[in-house]
Tab-separated table of C-alpha atoms and ligand atoms in Angstrom:
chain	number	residue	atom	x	y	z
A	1	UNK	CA	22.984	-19.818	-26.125
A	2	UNK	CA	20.063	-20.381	-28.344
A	3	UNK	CA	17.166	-18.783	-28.143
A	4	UNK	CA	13.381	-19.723	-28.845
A	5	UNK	CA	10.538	-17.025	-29.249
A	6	UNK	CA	11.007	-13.503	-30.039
A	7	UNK	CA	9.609	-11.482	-27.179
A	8	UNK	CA	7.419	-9.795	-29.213
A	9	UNK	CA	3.835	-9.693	-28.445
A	10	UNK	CA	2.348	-6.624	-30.386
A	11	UNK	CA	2.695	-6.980	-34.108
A	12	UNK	CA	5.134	-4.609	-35.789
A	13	UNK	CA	8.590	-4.385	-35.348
A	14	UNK	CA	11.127	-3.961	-32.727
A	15	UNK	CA	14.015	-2.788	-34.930
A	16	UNK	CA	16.303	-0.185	-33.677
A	17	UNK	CA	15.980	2.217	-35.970
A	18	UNK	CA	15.040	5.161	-33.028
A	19	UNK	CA	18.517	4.588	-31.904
A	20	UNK	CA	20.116	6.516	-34.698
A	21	UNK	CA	17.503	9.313	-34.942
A	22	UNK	CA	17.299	10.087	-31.661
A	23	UNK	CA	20.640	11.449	-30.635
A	24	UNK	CA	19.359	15.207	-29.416
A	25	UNK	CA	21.486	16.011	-26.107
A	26	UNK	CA	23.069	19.264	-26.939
A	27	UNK	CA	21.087	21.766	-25.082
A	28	UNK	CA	19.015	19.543	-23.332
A	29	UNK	CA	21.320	17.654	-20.785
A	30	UNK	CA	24.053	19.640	-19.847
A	31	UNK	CA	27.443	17.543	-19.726
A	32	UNK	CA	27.904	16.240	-16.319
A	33	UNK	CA	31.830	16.708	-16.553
A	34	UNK	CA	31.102	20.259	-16.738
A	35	UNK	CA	29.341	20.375	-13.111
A	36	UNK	CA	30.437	22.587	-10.656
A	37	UNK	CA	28.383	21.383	-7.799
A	38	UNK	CA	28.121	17.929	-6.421
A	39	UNK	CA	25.067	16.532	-6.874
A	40	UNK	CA	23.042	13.614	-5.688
A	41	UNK	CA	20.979	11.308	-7.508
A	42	UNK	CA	18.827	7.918	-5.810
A	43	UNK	CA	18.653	4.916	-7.432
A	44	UNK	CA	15.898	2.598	-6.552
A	45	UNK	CA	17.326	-0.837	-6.674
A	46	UNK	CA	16.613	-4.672	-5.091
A	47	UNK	CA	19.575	-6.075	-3.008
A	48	UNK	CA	20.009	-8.488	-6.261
A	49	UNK	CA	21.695	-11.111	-3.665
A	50	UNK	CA	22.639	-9.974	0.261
A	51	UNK	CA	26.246	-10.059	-1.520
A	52	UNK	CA	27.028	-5.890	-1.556
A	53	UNK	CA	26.720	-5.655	-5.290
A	54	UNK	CA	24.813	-2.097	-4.824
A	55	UNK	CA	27.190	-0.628	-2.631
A	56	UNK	CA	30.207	-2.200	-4.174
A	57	UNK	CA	28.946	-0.263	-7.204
A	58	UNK	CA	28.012	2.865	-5.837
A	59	UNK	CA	31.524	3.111	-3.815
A	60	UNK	CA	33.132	2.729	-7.626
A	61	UNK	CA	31.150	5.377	-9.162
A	62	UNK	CA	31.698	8.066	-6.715
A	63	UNK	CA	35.326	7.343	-7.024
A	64	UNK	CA	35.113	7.410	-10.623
A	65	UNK	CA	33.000	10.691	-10.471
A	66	UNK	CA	33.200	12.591	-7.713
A	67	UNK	CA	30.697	15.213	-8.453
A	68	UNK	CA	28.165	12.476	-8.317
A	69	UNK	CA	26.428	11.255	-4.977
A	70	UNK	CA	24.310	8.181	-5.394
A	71	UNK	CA	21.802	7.684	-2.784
A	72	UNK	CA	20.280	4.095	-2.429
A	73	UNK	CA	16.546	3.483	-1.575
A	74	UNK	CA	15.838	0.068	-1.524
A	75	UNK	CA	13.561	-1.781	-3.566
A	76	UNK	CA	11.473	-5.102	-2.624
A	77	UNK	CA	12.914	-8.379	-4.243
A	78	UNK	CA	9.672	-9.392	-5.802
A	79	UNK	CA	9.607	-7.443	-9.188
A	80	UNK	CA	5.709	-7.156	-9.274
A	81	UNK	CA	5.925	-5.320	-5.837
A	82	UNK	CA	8.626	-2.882	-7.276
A	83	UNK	CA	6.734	-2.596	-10.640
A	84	UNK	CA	3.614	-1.335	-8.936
A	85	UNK	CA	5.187	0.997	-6.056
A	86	UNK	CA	6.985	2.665	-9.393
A	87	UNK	CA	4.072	2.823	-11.324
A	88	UNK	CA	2.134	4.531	-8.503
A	89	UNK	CA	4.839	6.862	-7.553
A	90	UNK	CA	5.969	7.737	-11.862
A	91	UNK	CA	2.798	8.309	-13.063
A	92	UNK	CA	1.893	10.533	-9.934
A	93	UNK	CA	4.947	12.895	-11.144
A	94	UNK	CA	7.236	12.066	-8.517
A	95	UNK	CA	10.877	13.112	-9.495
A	96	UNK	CA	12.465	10.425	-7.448
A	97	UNK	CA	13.985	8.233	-8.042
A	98	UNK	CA	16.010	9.533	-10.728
A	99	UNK	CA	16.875	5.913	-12.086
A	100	UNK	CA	15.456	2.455	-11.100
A	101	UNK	CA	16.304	-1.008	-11.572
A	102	UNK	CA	14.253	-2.325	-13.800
A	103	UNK	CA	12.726	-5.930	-14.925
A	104	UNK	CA	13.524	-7.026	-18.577
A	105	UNK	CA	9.658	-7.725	-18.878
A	106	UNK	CA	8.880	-3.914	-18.355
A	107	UNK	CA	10.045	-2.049	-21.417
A	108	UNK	CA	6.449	-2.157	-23.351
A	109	UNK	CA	4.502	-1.156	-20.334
A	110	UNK	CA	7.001	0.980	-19.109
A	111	UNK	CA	7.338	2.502	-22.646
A	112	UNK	CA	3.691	2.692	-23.396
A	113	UNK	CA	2.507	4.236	-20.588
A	114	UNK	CA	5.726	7.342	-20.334
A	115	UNK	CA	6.925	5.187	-16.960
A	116	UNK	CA	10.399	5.801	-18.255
A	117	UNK	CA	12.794	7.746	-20.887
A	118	UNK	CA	13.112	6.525	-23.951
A	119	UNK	CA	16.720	6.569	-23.721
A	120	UNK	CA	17.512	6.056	-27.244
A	121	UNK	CA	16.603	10.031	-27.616
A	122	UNK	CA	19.821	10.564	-25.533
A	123	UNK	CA	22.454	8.301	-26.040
A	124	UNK	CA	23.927	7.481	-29.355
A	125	UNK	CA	24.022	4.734	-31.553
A	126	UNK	CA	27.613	4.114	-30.180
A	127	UNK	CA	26.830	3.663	-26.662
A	128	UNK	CA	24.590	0.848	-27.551
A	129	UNK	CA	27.007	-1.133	-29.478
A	130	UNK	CA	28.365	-2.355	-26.255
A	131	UNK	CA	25.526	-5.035	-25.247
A	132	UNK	CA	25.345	-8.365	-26.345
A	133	UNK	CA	23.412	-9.449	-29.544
A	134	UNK	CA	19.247	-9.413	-28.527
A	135	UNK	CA	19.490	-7.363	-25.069
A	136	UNK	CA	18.720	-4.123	-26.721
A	137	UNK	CA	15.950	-5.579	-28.959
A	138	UNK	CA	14.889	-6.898	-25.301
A	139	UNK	CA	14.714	-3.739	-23.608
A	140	UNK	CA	13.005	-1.974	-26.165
A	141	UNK	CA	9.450	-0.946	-27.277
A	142	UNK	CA	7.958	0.634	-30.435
A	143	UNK	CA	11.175	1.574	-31.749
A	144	UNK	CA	12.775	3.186	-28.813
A	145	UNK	CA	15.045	1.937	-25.711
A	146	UNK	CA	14.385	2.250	-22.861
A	147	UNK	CA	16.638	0.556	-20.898
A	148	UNK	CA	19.983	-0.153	-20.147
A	149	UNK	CA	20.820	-3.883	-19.810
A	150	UNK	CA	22.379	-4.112	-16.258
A	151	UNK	CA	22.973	-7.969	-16.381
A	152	UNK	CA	21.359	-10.516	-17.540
A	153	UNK	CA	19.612	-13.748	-15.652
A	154	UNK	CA	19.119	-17.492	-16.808
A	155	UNK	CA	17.666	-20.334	-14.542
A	156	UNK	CA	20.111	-22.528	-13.746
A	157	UNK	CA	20.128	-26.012	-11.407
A	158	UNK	CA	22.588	-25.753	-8.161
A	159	UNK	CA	23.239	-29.216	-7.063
A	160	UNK	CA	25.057	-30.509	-3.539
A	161	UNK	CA	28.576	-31.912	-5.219
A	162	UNK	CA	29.168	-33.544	-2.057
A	163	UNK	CA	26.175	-35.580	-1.547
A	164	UNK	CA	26.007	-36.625	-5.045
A	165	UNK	CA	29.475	-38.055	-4.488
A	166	UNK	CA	28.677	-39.570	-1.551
A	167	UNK	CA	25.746	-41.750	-2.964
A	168	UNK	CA	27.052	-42.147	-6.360
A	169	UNK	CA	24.929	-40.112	-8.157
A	170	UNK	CA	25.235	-38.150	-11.333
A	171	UNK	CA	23.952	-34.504	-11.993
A	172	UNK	CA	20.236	-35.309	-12.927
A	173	UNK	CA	19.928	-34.611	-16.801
A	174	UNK	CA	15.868	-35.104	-16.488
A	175	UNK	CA	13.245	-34.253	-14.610
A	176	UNK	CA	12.526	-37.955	-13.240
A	177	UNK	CA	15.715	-38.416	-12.846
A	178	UNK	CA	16.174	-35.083	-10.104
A	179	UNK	CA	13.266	-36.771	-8.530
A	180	UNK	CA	14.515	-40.086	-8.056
A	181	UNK	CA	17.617	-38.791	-7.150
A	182	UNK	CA	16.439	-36.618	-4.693
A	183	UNK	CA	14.299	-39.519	-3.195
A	184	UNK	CA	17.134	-41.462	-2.538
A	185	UNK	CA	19.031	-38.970	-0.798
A	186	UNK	CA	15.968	-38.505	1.704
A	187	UNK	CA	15.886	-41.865	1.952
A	188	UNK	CA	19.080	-42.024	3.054
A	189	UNK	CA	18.495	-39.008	5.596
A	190	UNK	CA	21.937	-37.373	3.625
A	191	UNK	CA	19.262	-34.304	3.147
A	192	UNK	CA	15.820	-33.039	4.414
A	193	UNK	CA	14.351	-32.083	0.675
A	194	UNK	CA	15.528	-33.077	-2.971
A	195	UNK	CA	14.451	-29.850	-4.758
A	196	UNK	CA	13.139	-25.854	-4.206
A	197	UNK	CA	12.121	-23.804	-6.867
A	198	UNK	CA	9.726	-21.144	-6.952
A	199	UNK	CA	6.280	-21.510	-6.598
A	200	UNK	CA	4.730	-18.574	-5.027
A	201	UNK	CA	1.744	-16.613	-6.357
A	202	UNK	CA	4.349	-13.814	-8.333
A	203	UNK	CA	6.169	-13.835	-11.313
A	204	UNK	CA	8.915	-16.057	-10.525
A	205	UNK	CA	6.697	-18.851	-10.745
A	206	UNK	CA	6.170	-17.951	-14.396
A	207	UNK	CA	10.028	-18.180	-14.875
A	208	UNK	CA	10.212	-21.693	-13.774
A	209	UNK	CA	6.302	-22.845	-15.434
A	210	UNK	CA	8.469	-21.091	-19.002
A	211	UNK	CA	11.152	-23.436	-18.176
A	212	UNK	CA	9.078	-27.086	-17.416
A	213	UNK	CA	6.195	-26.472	-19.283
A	214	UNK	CA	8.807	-25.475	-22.861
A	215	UNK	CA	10.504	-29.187	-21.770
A	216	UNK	CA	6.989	-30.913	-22.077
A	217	UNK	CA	6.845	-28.935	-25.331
A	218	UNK	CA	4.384	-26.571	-24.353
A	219	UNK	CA	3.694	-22.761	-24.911
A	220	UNK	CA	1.810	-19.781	-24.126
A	221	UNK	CA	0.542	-18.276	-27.430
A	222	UNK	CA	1.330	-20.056	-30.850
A	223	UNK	CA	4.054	-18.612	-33.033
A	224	UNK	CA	2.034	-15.616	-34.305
A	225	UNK	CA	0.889	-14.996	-31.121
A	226	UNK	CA	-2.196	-15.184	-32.416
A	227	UNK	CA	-3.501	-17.889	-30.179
A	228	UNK	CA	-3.447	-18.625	-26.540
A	229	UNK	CA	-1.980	-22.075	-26.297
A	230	UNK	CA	-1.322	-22.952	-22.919
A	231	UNK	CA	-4.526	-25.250	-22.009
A	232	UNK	CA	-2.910	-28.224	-23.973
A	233	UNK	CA	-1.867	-32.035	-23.013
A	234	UNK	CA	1.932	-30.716	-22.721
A	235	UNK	CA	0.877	-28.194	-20.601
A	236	UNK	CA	-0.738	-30.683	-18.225
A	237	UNK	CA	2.013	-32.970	-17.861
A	238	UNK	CA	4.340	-29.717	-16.928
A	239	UNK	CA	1.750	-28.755	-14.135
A	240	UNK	CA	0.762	-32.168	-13.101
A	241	UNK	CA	4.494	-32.910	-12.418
A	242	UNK	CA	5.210	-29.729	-10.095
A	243	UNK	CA	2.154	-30.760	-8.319
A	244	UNK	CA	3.901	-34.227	-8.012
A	245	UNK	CA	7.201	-32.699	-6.500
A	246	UNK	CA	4.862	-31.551	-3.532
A	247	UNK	CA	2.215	-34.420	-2.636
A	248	UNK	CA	5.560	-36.572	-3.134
A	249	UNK	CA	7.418	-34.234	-0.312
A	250	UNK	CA	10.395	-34.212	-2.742
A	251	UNK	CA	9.808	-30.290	-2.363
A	252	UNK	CA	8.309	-28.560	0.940
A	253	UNK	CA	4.795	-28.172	1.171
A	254	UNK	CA	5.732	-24.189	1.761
A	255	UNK	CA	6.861	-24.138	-2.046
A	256	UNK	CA	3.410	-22.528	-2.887
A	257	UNK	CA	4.973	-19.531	-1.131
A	258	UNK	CA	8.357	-19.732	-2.406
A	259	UNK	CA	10.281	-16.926	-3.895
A	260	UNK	CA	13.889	-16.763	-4.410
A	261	UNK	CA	15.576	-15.947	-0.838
A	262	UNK	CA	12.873	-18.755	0.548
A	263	UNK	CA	14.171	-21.404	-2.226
A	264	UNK	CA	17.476	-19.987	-1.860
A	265	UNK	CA	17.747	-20.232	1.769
A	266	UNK	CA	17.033	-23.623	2.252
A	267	UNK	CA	19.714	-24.488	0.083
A	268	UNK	CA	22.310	-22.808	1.722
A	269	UNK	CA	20.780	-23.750	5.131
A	270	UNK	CA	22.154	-27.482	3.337
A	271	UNK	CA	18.476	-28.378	3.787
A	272	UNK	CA	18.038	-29.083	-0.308
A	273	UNK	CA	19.942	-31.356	-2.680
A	274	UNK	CA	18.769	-29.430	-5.861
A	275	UNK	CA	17.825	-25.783	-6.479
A	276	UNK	CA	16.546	-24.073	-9.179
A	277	UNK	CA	18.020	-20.387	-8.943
A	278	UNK	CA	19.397	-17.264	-10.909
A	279	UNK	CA	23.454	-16.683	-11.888
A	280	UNK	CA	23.630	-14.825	-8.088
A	281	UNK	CA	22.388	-17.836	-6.309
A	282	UNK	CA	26.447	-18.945	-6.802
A	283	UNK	CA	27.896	-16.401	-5.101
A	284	UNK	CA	25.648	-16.981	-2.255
A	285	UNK	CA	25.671	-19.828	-2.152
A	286	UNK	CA	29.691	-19.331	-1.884
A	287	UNK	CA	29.386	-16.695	0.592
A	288	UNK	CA	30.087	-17.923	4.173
A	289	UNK	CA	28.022	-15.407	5.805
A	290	UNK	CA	24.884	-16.863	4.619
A	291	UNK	CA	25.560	-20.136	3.406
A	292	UNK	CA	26.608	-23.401	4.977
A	293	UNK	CA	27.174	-24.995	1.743
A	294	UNK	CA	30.572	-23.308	0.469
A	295	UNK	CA	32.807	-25.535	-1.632
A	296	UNK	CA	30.172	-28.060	-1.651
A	297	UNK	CA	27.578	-26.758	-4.796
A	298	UNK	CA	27.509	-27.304	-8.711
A	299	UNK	CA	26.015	-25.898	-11.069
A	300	UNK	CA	24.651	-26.911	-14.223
A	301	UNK	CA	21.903	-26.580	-17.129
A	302	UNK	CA	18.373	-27.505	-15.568
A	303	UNK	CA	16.880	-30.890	-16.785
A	304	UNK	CA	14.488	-31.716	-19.166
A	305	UNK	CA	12.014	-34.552	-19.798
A	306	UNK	CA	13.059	-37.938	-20.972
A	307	UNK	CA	12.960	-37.784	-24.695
A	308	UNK	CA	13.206	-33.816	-25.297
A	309	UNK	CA	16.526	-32.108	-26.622
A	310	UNK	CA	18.923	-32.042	-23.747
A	311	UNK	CA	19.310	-29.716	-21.562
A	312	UNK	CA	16.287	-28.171	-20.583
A	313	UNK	CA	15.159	-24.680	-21.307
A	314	UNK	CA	16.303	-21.549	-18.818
A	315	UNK	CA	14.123	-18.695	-19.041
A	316	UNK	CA	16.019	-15.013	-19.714
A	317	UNK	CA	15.569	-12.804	-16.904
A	318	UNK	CA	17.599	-9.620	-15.828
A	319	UNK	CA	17.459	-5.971	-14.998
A	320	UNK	CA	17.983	-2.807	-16.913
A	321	UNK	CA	18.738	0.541	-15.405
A	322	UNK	CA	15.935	3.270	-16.742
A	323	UNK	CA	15.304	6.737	-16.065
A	324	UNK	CA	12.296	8.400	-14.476
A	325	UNK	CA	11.315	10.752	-16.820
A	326	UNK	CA	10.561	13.510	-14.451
A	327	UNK	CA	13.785	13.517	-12.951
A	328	UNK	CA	15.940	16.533	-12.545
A	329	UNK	CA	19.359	15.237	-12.588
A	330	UNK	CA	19.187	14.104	-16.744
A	331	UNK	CA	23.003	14.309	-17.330
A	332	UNK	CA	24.181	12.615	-14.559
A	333	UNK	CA	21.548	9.566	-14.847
A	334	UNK	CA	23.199	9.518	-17.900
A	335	UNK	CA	26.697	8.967	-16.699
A	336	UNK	CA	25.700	6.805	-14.251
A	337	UNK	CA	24.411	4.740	-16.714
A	338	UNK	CA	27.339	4.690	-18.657
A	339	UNK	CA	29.447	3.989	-15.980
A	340	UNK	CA	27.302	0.503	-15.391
A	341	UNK	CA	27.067	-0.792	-17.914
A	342	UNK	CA	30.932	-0.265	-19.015
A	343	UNK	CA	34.289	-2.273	-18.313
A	344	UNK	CA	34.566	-1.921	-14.648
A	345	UNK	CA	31.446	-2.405	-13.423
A	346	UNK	CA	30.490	-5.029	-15.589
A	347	UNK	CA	33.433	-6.761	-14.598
A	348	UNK	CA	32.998	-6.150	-11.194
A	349	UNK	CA	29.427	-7.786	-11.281
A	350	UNK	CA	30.450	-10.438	-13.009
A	351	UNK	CA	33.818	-11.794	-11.191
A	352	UNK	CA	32.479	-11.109	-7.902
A	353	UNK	CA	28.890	-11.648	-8.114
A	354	UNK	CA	28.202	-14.063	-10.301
A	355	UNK	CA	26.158	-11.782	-12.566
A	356	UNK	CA	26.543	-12.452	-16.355
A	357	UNK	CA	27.403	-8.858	-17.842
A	358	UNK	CA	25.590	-6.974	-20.610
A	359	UNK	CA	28.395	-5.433	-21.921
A	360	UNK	CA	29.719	-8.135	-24.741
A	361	UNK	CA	33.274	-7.647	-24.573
A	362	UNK	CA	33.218	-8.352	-20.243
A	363	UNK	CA	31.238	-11.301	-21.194
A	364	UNK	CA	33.273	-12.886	-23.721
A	365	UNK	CA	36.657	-12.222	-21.820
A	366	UNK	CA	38.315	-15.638	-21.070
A	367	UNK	CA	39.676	-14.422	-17.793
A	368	UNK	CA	36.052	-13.248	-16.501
A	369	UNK	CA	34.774	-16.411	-17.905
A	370	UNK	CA	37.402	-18.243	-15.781
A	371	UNK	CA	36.082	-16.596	-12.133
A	372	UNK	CA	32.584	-17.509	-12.791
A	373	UNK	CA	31.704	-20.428	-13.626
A	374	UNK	CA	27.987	-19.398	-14.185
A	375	UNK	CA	28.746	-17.649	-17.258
A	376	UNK	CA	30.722	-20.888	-18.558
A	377	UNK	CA	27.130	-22.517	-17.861
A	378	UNK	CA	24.907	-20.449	-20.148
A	379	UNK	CA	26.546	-20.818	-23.298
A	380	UNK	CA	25.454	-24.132	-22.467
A	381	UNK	CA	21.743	-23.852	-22.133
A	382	UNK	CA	18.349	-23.615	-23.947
A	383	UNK	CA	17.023	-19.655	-23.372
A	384	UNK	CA	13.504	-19.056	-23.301
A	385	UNK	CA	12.141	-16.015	-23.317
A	386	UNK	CA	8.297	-14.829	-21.422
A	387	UNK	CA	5.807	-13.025	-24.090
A	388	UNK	CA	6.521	-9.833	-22.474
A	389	UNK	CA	6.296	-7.641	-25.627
A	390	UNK	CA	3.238	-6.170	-24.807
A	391	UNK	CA	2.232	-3.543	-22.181
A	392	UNK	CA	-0.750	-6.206	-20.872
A	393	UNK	CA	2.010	-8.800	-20.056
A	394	UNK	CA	1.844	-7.904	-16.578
A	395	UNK	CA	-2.061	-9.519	-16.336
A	396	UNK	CA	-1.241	-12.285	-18.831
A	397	UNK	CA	1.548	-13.782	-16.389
A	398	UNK	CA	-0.772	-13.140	-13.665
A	399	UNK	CA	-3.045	-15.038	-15.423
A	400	UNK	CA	-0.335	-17.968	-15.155
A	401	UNK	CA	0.584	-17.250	-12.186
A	402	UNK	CA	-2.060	-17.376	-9.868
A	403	UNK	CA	-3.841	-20.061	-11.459
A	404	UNK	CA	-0.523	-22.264	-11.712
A	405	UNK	CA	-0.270	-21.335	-8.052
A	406	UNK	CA	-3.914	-22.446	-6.950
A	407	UNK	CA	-3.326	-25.870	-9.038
A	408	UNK	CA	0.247	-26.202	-6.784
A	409	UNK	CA	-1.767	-25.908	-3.442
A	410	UNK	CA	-4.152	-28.501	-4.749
A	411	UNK	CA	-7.101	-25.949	-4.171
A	412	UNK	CA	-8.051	-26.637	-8.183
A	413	UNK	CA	-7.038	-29.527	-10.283
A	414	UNK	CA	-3.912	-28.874	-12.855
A	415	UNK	CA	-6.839	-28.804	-15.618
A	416	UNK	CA	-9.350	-26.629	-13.919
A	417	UNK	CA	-6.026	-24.290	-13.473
A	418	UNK	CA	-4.947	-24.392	-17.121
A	419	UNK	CA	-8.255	-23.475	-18.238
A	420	UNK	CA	-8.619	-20.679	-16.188
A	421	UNK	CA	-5.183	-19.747	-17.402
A	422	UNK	CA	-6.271	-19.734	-21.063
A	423	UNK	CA	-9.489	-17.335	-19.945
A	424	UNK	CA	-8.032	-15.110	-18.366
A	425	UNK	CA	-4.949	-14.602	-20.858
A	426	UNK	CA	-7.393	-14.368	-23.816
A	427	UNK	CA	-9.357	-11.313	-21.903
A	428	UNK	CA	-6.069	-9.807	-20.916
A	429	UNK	CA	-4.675	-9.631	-24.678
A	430	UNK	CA	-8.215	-9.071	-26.177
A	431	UNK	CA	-8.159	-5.860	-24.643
A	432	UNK	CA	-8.852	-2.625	-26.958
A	433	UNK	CA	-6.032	-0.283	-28.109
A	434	UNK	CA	-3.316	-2.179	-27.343
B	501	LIG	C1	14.814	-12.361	-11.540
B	501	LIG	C2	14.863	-12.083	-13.027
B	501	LIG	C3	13.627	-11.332	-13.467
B	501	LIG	C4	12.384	-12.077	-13.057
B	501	LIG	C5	12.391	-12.298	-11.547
B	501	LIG	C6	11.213	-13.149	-11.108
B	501	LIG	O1	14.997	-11.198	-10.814
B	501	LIG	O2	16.010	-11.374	-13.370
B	501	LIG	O3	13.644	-11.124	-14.870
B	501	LIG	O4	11.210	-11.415	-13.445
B	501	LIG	O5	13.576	-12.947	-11.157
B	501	LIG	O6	11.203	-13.337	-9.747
């Protein structure tokens, strides 16, 4: 995995030294082995894929501890939507949830604006040892953690093995490639559309514009973040080519209001030769109940353009598990916590899911490796991450998105969309205090 830009928007550094000083439970959170009473704690979480992975998890933890009920509300699957009901209901004191899935983009605005424990305060430098190399850097802000990498997310392309067989075709390696590919499989009526992706008005559509505009050799801000860079020629060719994937029908016209279970759906409807989708979108698309196409997908690094380094970039997504900070139920968020992000359920997630674990020594295991072939992908691939180290990121991708989404439609030109990007990105970081 190699990874380009820090996600570090505000100056100053991201180290972990709050970890170490920050140890203070005794007193404070009463041990939850200690408990006499069960008690019941909800976790606000998306259904991640239709799959079962909540209640698969939540049936292993109340085995595991007894004396701990989880109760699950549901969250939407589009992250803004969850961001904002949470914001409403945290900052209006509400005690529940106790913990929350959380975004890996939301750690600075979560952090800056008390949406969430700083969880470093609580658990020790130990517990932390157990993620991967970056994800704690990721899920920090100011110095302090505050949240648990749950499992981690790359972009990946799905592919139709068997109709790439049939018509002799390799796995596309660039972007004109998918497209010619894809043009001759509609051609030959073997499939309705060559490729879905996102490219709804939210921010998955910033996950895949990361991803093709970082081929052309594009970027948001310079290195320094000091500039906004995205109104540039590489930028362009990036937007003018999704554009092209529509008016050339090689994607459906509804792709403007694609999110993942739209893209995801056509796909395993068999209605798609080529999908752009996270680690889960495997064990869906493996999972009879929803999918016609079991047995029959790849997957495989997403292309790039002609010319670029090989393959093409996948931009890091995931979740972490945080705590509300007004909830009552401290020490047994806490082991709940622990319990996710340990052996079991990390294994769990990752053999039967598809997920890619947090926890380093699940992820490295050969014979986890072996049951999903996902993970074998992403060693594999170019990492990208979105400039989500500051708490305005949330109106600087919706300066991308909406814009990029406009341009898509073909209400405003690529360049009148870029521009507009640029604007509106510059007032969002220019902001005061921040
Ligand atoms: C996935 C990713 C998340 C991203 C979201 C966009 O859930 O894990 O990081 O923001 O998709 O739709």
């Amino acid at each position: 995995m190699r990874i380009r830009n820090a996600m570090v928007l505000v100056s100053g550094s991201l180290l972990l030294t709050a970890t170490a000083s920050g140890f203070s439970p005794g007193g404070l959170v009463r041990s939850a082995a200690v408990q006499k009473k069960v008690v019941t704690i909800v976790w606000y979480a998306s259904p991640i894929t239709d799959t079962g992975v909540r209640k698969t998890m939540i049936q292993a933890f109340e085995k595991a501890h007894p004396k701990i009920r989880i109760k699950l509300n549901t969250a939407p699957t589009n992250t803004d939507t969850m961001r904002s009901t949470l914001t409403t209901a945290i900052s209006g004191g509400a005690t529940s949830p106790d913990v929350f899935m959380g975004d890996v983009i939301w750690p600075a605005q979560f952090g800056h604006n008390d949406l969430a424990l700083p969880l470093s305060k609580y658990l020790p430098k130990s517990f932390w040892t157990r993620f991967a190399p970056g994800l704690v850097k990721g899920a920090s802000y100011r110095g302090a953690v505050y949240g648990a990498p749950f499992f981690m997310d790359a972009g990946f392309l799905y592919y139709r093995k068997d109709l790439l067989a049939k018509a002799h075709l390799p796995v596309p390696r660039t972007w004109p490639q998918l497209v010619k590919e894809s043009k001759l499989l509609q051609k030959r009526k073997l499939v309705k559309f060559g490729y879905v992706w996102q490219g709804a008005d939210y921010e998955g559509l910033t996950c895949d514009w990361m991803e093709v505009m970082s081929d052309a050799g594009g970027s948001v801000f310079n290195k320094n973040y000091s500039k906004v860079t995205i109104n540039s020629p590489q930028s362009l060719r990036a937007l003018k080519f999704l554009r092209s994937l529509i008016t050339s029908h090689v994607s459906p016209a509804a792709e403007t209001t694609f999110q993942e279970p739209q893209a995801m759906n056509v796909f395993d409807a068999g209605n798609a030769a080529f999908l752009r989708n996270w680690d889960y979108a495997w064990s869906n698309s493996n999972d009879p109940k929803d999918s016609k196409v079991v047995g029959k997908v790849g997957v495989a690094p997403l292309p790039t353009f002609p010319g670029q380094k090989q393959p093409g970039y996948s931009t890091i997504g995931g979740w972490d598990v945080y705590v509300n900070p007004h909830s009552k139920y401290l020490a047994q968020d806490l082991t709940f916590i622990k319990w996710i992000t340990g052996g079991q359920a990390q294994t769990i997630l990752a053999t039967k899911f598809s997920e890619i674990p947090t926890n380093y020594s699940v992820q490295k295991n050969p014979a986890v490796q072996r049951l999903n072939p996902v993970l074998k992908t992403v060693h594999n691939v170019h990492l990208i991450s979105r400039p989500s180290g500051s708490p305005v990121y949330p109106s600087v991708s919706q300066a991308m998105y909406s814009n990029l989404n406009s341009a898509l439609a073909g209400t405003v030109s690529p360049a009148q969309a870029l521009k507009a990007a640029e604007r509106q990105i510059h007032a969002a970081v220019s902001k005061k205090g921040l």
